[in-house]
Amino acid sequence: MTAQRERPAGGTRGPDPGAAAPEQALADDGTRPTGGSRWVIPYGLDVAAGIAWRILLIVAAAAVVIYLADTLAVVLVPVVLAVIAASLLAPEAHLMSSRIRWMPHAIATAIVIVGGLAIVGGVLTGVVYAFISGLPQLTSQVTGGFVEIQNWVRTGPLGLNNQQFTQIGDQFLTSLQESQSTIAASALGAVGTVGELLTEGLLALFTLIFLIHDGPAIWRFLLRGVPGRVRDRADVAGRRAFASLVGYTRAIIVVAFIDAVTAGLGLWLIGVPLAVPLAALIFFGAFIPTLGAVISGVVAALVALVSGGITDALLVVLLLLAVQNLEGYILQPLFLGKSIKLHPLAVVLPISCGLVVAGIPGALLAVPLVTVLDNGLRSLTRESDGVIDPARVNPLDPRSARPEFADPKVNVVPEDA
């Protein structure tokens, strides 16, 4: 006969040996005992230490990412530029191949790429021709302005005589001659930079061709590295992120074009030379929100000051302020409001960080990168998602970036996409 276990009095069962030990209560002074030791760690210090090492881990990971991005910048920047260009050209290629049934997707890809290169080349050619044509006028005006400065230096409050003024000019020429070696070295560096830019441009073009032609296949290949249980959600997040990039690229080009045309027309009416190149500078400056407008405005105001005096410079400043108000209160809410919803601080800080880390390319790519990450992370972290099937999210439709848009009758990925 086997012996029976004695049950505790009162009908209660003893503690389960396999159960986890209950959490120790805090002491009156806010400390938590540490395994019976006489040393105790304040609860606030415990929480602060946990937060601190997690922050240090995140900072270390970010430092590694920045280091790798800086090391591979020669490859990374052309690829990112190709992705941005693909967000502009891929919808047109898929539209052509889906509307024109007899046209293969490869031919549609070739048409949009050749057309895009022709437009960019034509714009650059026109800008260079306008700059060369307006340069003699600007030179003569600069010469006249320099003569006025000479007269003001001699007859103004400085009161320099001809001998002193000649001495200042000789010192300037001497310093210029001494820096000829530096100028030659800079010229050789510029030649190397041109070769590097040509190589990066060819890499970007090569990547762009395959992103437009084989973009869906490349995305499906990348999704293989995502665990199966979250693959659909990652697919939806990626599609929405690219759709937001499509909307942002389209909107920023429209806004930049309107800014350039308005400012260029105003500069021409004021009589500022090089109005077309300055309008092109304003166009490209619009791709860097806030900072780009300031830089292009300063250049336009300086050209107006040198060529026409203080009156023209003030008129240019008023013109550019009007253009910026038009962009900020009408164009951006109308075109960009549905594509990106970022706080102004979330625009300025990434641009500043990108400028510090990677210079002009970093400032140019900061806002598109933040837009893509914002929409992708929002889709990943959203608890209830109205879209479950990734096929109901068209990455080529900017409306797909909005979570409330999930109408399969309107927004279905084409079969060849």
PDB file of C-alpha atoms in Angstrom, residues 287-392:
ATOM      1  CA  PHE A 287      14.135  69.296 -54.156  1.00  0.00           C
ATOM      2  CA  ILE A 288      15.769  70.268 -50.843  1.00  0.00           C
ATOM      3  CA  PRO A 289      12.902  71.779 -48.821  1.00  0.00           C
ATOM      4  CA  THR A 290      13.623  74.977 -46.866  1.00  0.00           C
ATOM      5  CA  LEU A 291      17.414  74.991 -47.329  1.00  0.00           C
ATOM      6  CA  GLY A 292      17.294  74.773 -51.125  1.00  0.00           C
ATOM      7  CA  ALA A 293      15.032  77.829 -51.369  1.00  0.00           C
ATOM      8  CA  VAL A 294      17.341  79.847 -49.127  1.00  0.00           C
ATOM      9  CA  ILE A 295      20.489  78.970 -51.111  1.00  0.00           C
ATOM     10  CA  SER A 296      18.944  79.618 -54.530  1.00  0.00           C
ATOM     11  CA  GLY A 297      17.376  82.870 -53.256  1.00  0.00           C
ATOM     12  CA  VAL A 298      20.698  84.160 -51.961  1.00  0.00           C
ATOM     13  CA  VAL A 299      22.387  83.451 -55.308  1.00  0.00           C
ATOM     14  CA  ALA A 300      19.610  85.200 -57.252  1.00  0.00           C
ATOM     15  CA  ALA A 301      19.711  88.221 -54.923  1.00  0.00           C
ATOM     16  CA  LEU A 302      23.509  88.508 -55.267  1.00  0.00           C
ATOM     17  CA  VAL A 303      23.302  88.397 -59.068  1.00  0.00           C
ATOM     18  CA  ALA A 304      20.613  91.103 -58.974  1.00  0.00           C
ATOM     19  CA  LEU A 305      22.727  93.198 -56.580  1.00  0.00           C
ATOM     20  CA  VAL A 306      25.803  92.999 -58.799  1.00  0.00           C
ATOM     21  CA  SER A 307      23.934  93.631 -62.034  1.00  0.00           C
ATOM     22  CA  GLY A 308      21.258  96.148 -61.069  1.00  0.00           C
ATOM     23  CA  GLY A 309      22.009  97.505 -57.616  1.00  0.00           C
ATOM     24  CA  ILE A 310      20.134  97.466 -54.355  1.00  0.00           C
ATOM     25  CA  THR A 311      16.726  98.152 -55.934  1.00  0.00           C
ATOM     26  CA  ASP A 312      16.803  95.061 -58.128  1.00  0.00           C
ATOM     27  CA  ALA A 313      18.089  92.978 -55.218  1.00  0.00           C
ATOM     28  CA  LEU A 314      15.165  94.056 -53.014  1.00  0.00           C
ATOM     29  CA  LEU A 315      12.716  93.325 -55.829  1.00  0.00           C
ATOM     30  CA  VAL A 316      14.208  89.846 -56.232  1.00  0.00           C
ATOM     31  CA  VAL A 317      13.921  89.204 -52.495  1.00  0.00           C
ATOM     32  CA  LEU A 318      10.247  90.243 -52.538  1.00  0.00           C
ATOM     33  CA  LEU A 319       9.654  88.052 -55.597  1.00  0.00           C
ATOM     34  CA  LEU A 320      11.210  84.993 -53.972  1.00  0.00           C
ATOM     35  CA  LEU A 321       9.262  85.581 -50.746  1.00  0.00           C
ATOM     36  CA  ALA A 322       6.055  85.641 -52.806  1.00  0.00           C
ATOM     37  CA  VAL A 323       7.069  82.410 -54.549  1.00  0.00           C
ATOM     38  CA  GLN A 324       7.811  80.753 -51.207  1.00  0.00           C
ATOM     39  CA  ASN A 325       4.423  81.807 -49.809  1.00  0.00           C
ATOM     40  CA  LEU A 326       2.763  80.449 -52.938  1.00  0.00           C
ATOM     41  CA  GLU A 327       4.590  77.149 -52.431  1.00  0.00           C
ATOM     42  CA  GLY A 328       4.003  76.923 -48.676  1.00  0.00           C
ATOM     43  CA  TYR A 329       0.324  77.861 -48.541  1.00  0.00           C
ATOM     44  CA  ILE A 330      -1.019  76.619 -51.874  1.00  0.00           C
ATOM     45  CA  LEU A 331       1.260  74.259 -53.782  1.00  0.00           C
ATOM     46  CA  GLN A 332       2.545  72.043 -50.963  1.00  0.00           C
ATOM     47  CA  PRO A 333      -0.877  71.476 -49.334  1.00  0.00           C
ATOM     48  CA  LEU A 334      -2.392  70.853 -52.753  1.00  0.00           C
ATOM     49  CA  PHE A 335       0.226  68.439 -54.130  1.00  0.00           C
ATOM     50  CA  LEU A 336       2.398  67.278 -51.230  1.00  0.00           C
ATOM     51  CA  GLY A 337      -0.285  67.207 -48.561  1.00  0.00           C
ATOM     52  CA  LYS A 338      -1.655  63.883 -49.799  1.00  0.00           C
ATOM     53  CA  SER A 339       1.775  62.360 -50.369  1.00  0.00           C
ATOM     54  CA  ILE A 340       3.665  63.137 -47.159  1.00  0.00           C
ATOM     55  CA  LYS A 341       2.515  64.284 -43.751  1.00  0.00           C
ATOM     56  CA  LEU A 342       5.693  65.279 -41.947  1.00  0.00           C
ATOM     57  CA  HIS A 343       6.204  67.907 -39.302  1.00  0.00           C
ATOM     58  CA  PRO A 344       8.482  70.746 -40.461  1.00  0.00           C
ATOM     59  CA  LEU A 345      10.979  69.734 -37.793  1.00  0.00           C
ATOM     60  CA  ALA A 346      10.992  66.215 -39.272  1.00  0.00           C
ATOM     61  CA  VAL A 347      12.027  67.811 -42.565  1.00  0.00           C
ATOM     62  CA  VAL A 348      14.679  70.288 -41.427  1.00  0.00           C
ATOM     63  CA  LEU A 349      16.528  67.956 -39.032  1.00  0.00           C
ATOM     64  CA  PRO A 350      16.994  65.072 -41.529  1.00  0.00           C
ATOM     65  CA  ILE A 351      18.169  67.550 -44.176  1.00  0.00           C
ATOM     66  CA  SER A 352      20.693  69.026 -41.744  1.00  0.00           C
ATOM     67  CA  CYS A 353      21.925  65.578 -40.697  1.00  0.00           C
ATOM     68  CA  GLY A 354      22.157  64.447 -44.314  1.00  0.00           C
ATOM     69  CA  LEU A 355      24.108  67.579 -45.205  1.00  0.00           C
ATOM     70  CA  VAL A 356      26.583  66.938 -42.385  1.00  0.00           C
ATOM     71  CA  VAL A 357      26.975  63.225 -43.097  1.00  0.00           C
ATOM     72  CA  ALA A 358      26.941  63.097 -46.908  1.00  0.00           C
ATOM     73  CA  GLY A 359      26.938  66.685 -48.164  1.00  0.00           C
ATOM     74  CA  ILE A 360      24.594  67.702 -50.980  1.00  0.00           C
ATOM     75  CA  PRO A 361      23.550  64.097 -51.860  1.00  0.00           C
ATOM     76  CA  GLY A 362      22.613  63.526 -48.218  1.00  0.00           C
ATOM     77  CA  ALA A 363      20.496  66.687 -48.096  1.00  0.00           C
ATOM     78  CA  LEU A 364      18.857  65.754 -51.401  1.00  0.00           C
ATOM     79  CA  LEU A 365      17.960  62.212 -50.305  1.00  0.00           C
ATOM     80  CA  ALA A 366      16.996  62.984 -46.699  1.00  0.00           C
ATOM     81  CA  VAL A 367      13.315  63.839 -47.178  1.00  0.00           C
ATOM     82  CA  PRO A 368      12.517  60.965 -49.617  1.00  0.00           C
ATOM     83  CA  LEU A 369      14.194  58.544 -47.208  1.00  0.00           C
ATOM     84  CA  VAL A 370      12.199  59.880 -44.255  1.00  0.00           C
ATOM     85  CA  THR A 371       8.993  59.680 -46.314  1.00  0.00           C
ATOM     86  CA  VAL A 372       9.595  56.039 -47.227  1.00  0.00           C
ATOM     87  CA  LEU A 373      10.558  55.056 -43.673  1.00  0.00           C
ATOM     88  CA  ASP A 374       7.582  56.914 -42.192  1.00  0.00           C
ATOM     89  CA  ASN A 375       5.000  55.169 -44.367  1.00  0.00           C
ATOM     90  CA  GLY A 376       6.696  51.771 -44.123  1.00  0.00           C
ATOM     91  CA  LEU A 377       7.041  51.832 -40.336  1.00  0.00           C
ATOM     92  CA  ARG A 378       3.495  53.120 -39.885  1.00  0.00           C
ATOM     93  CA  SER A 379       2.201  50.194 -41.914  1.00  0.00           C
ATOM     94  CA  LEU A 380       4.333  47.691 -39.981  1.00  0.00           C
ATOM     95  CA  THR A 381       3.313  48.959 -36.555  1.00  0.00           C
ATOM     96  CA  ARG A 382      -0.372  49.405 -37.310  1.00  0.00           C
ATOM     97  CA  GLU A 383      -2.355  46.891 -35.199  1.00  0.00           C
ATOM     98  CA  SER A 384      -5.485  46.765 -37.365  1.00  0.00           C
ATOM     99  CA  ASP A 385      -4.862  46.941 -41.070  1.00  0.00           C
ATOM    100  CA  GLY A 386      -7.724  47.094 -43.519  1.00  0.00           C
ATOM    101  CA  VAL A 387      -5.561  45.576 -46.266  1.00  0.00           C
ATOM    102  CA  ILE A 388      -4.559  41.962 -45.734  1.00  0.00           C
ATOM    103  CA  ASP A 389      -3.859  40.832 -49.278  1.00  0.00           C
ATOM    104  CA  PRO A 390      -0.715  42.534 -50.635  1.00  0.00           C
ATOM    105  CA  ALA A 391      -2.125  42.272 -54.161  1.00  0.00           C
ATOM    106  CA  ARG A 392      -4.696  44.907 -53.188  1.00  0.00           C
TER     107      ARG A 392
END
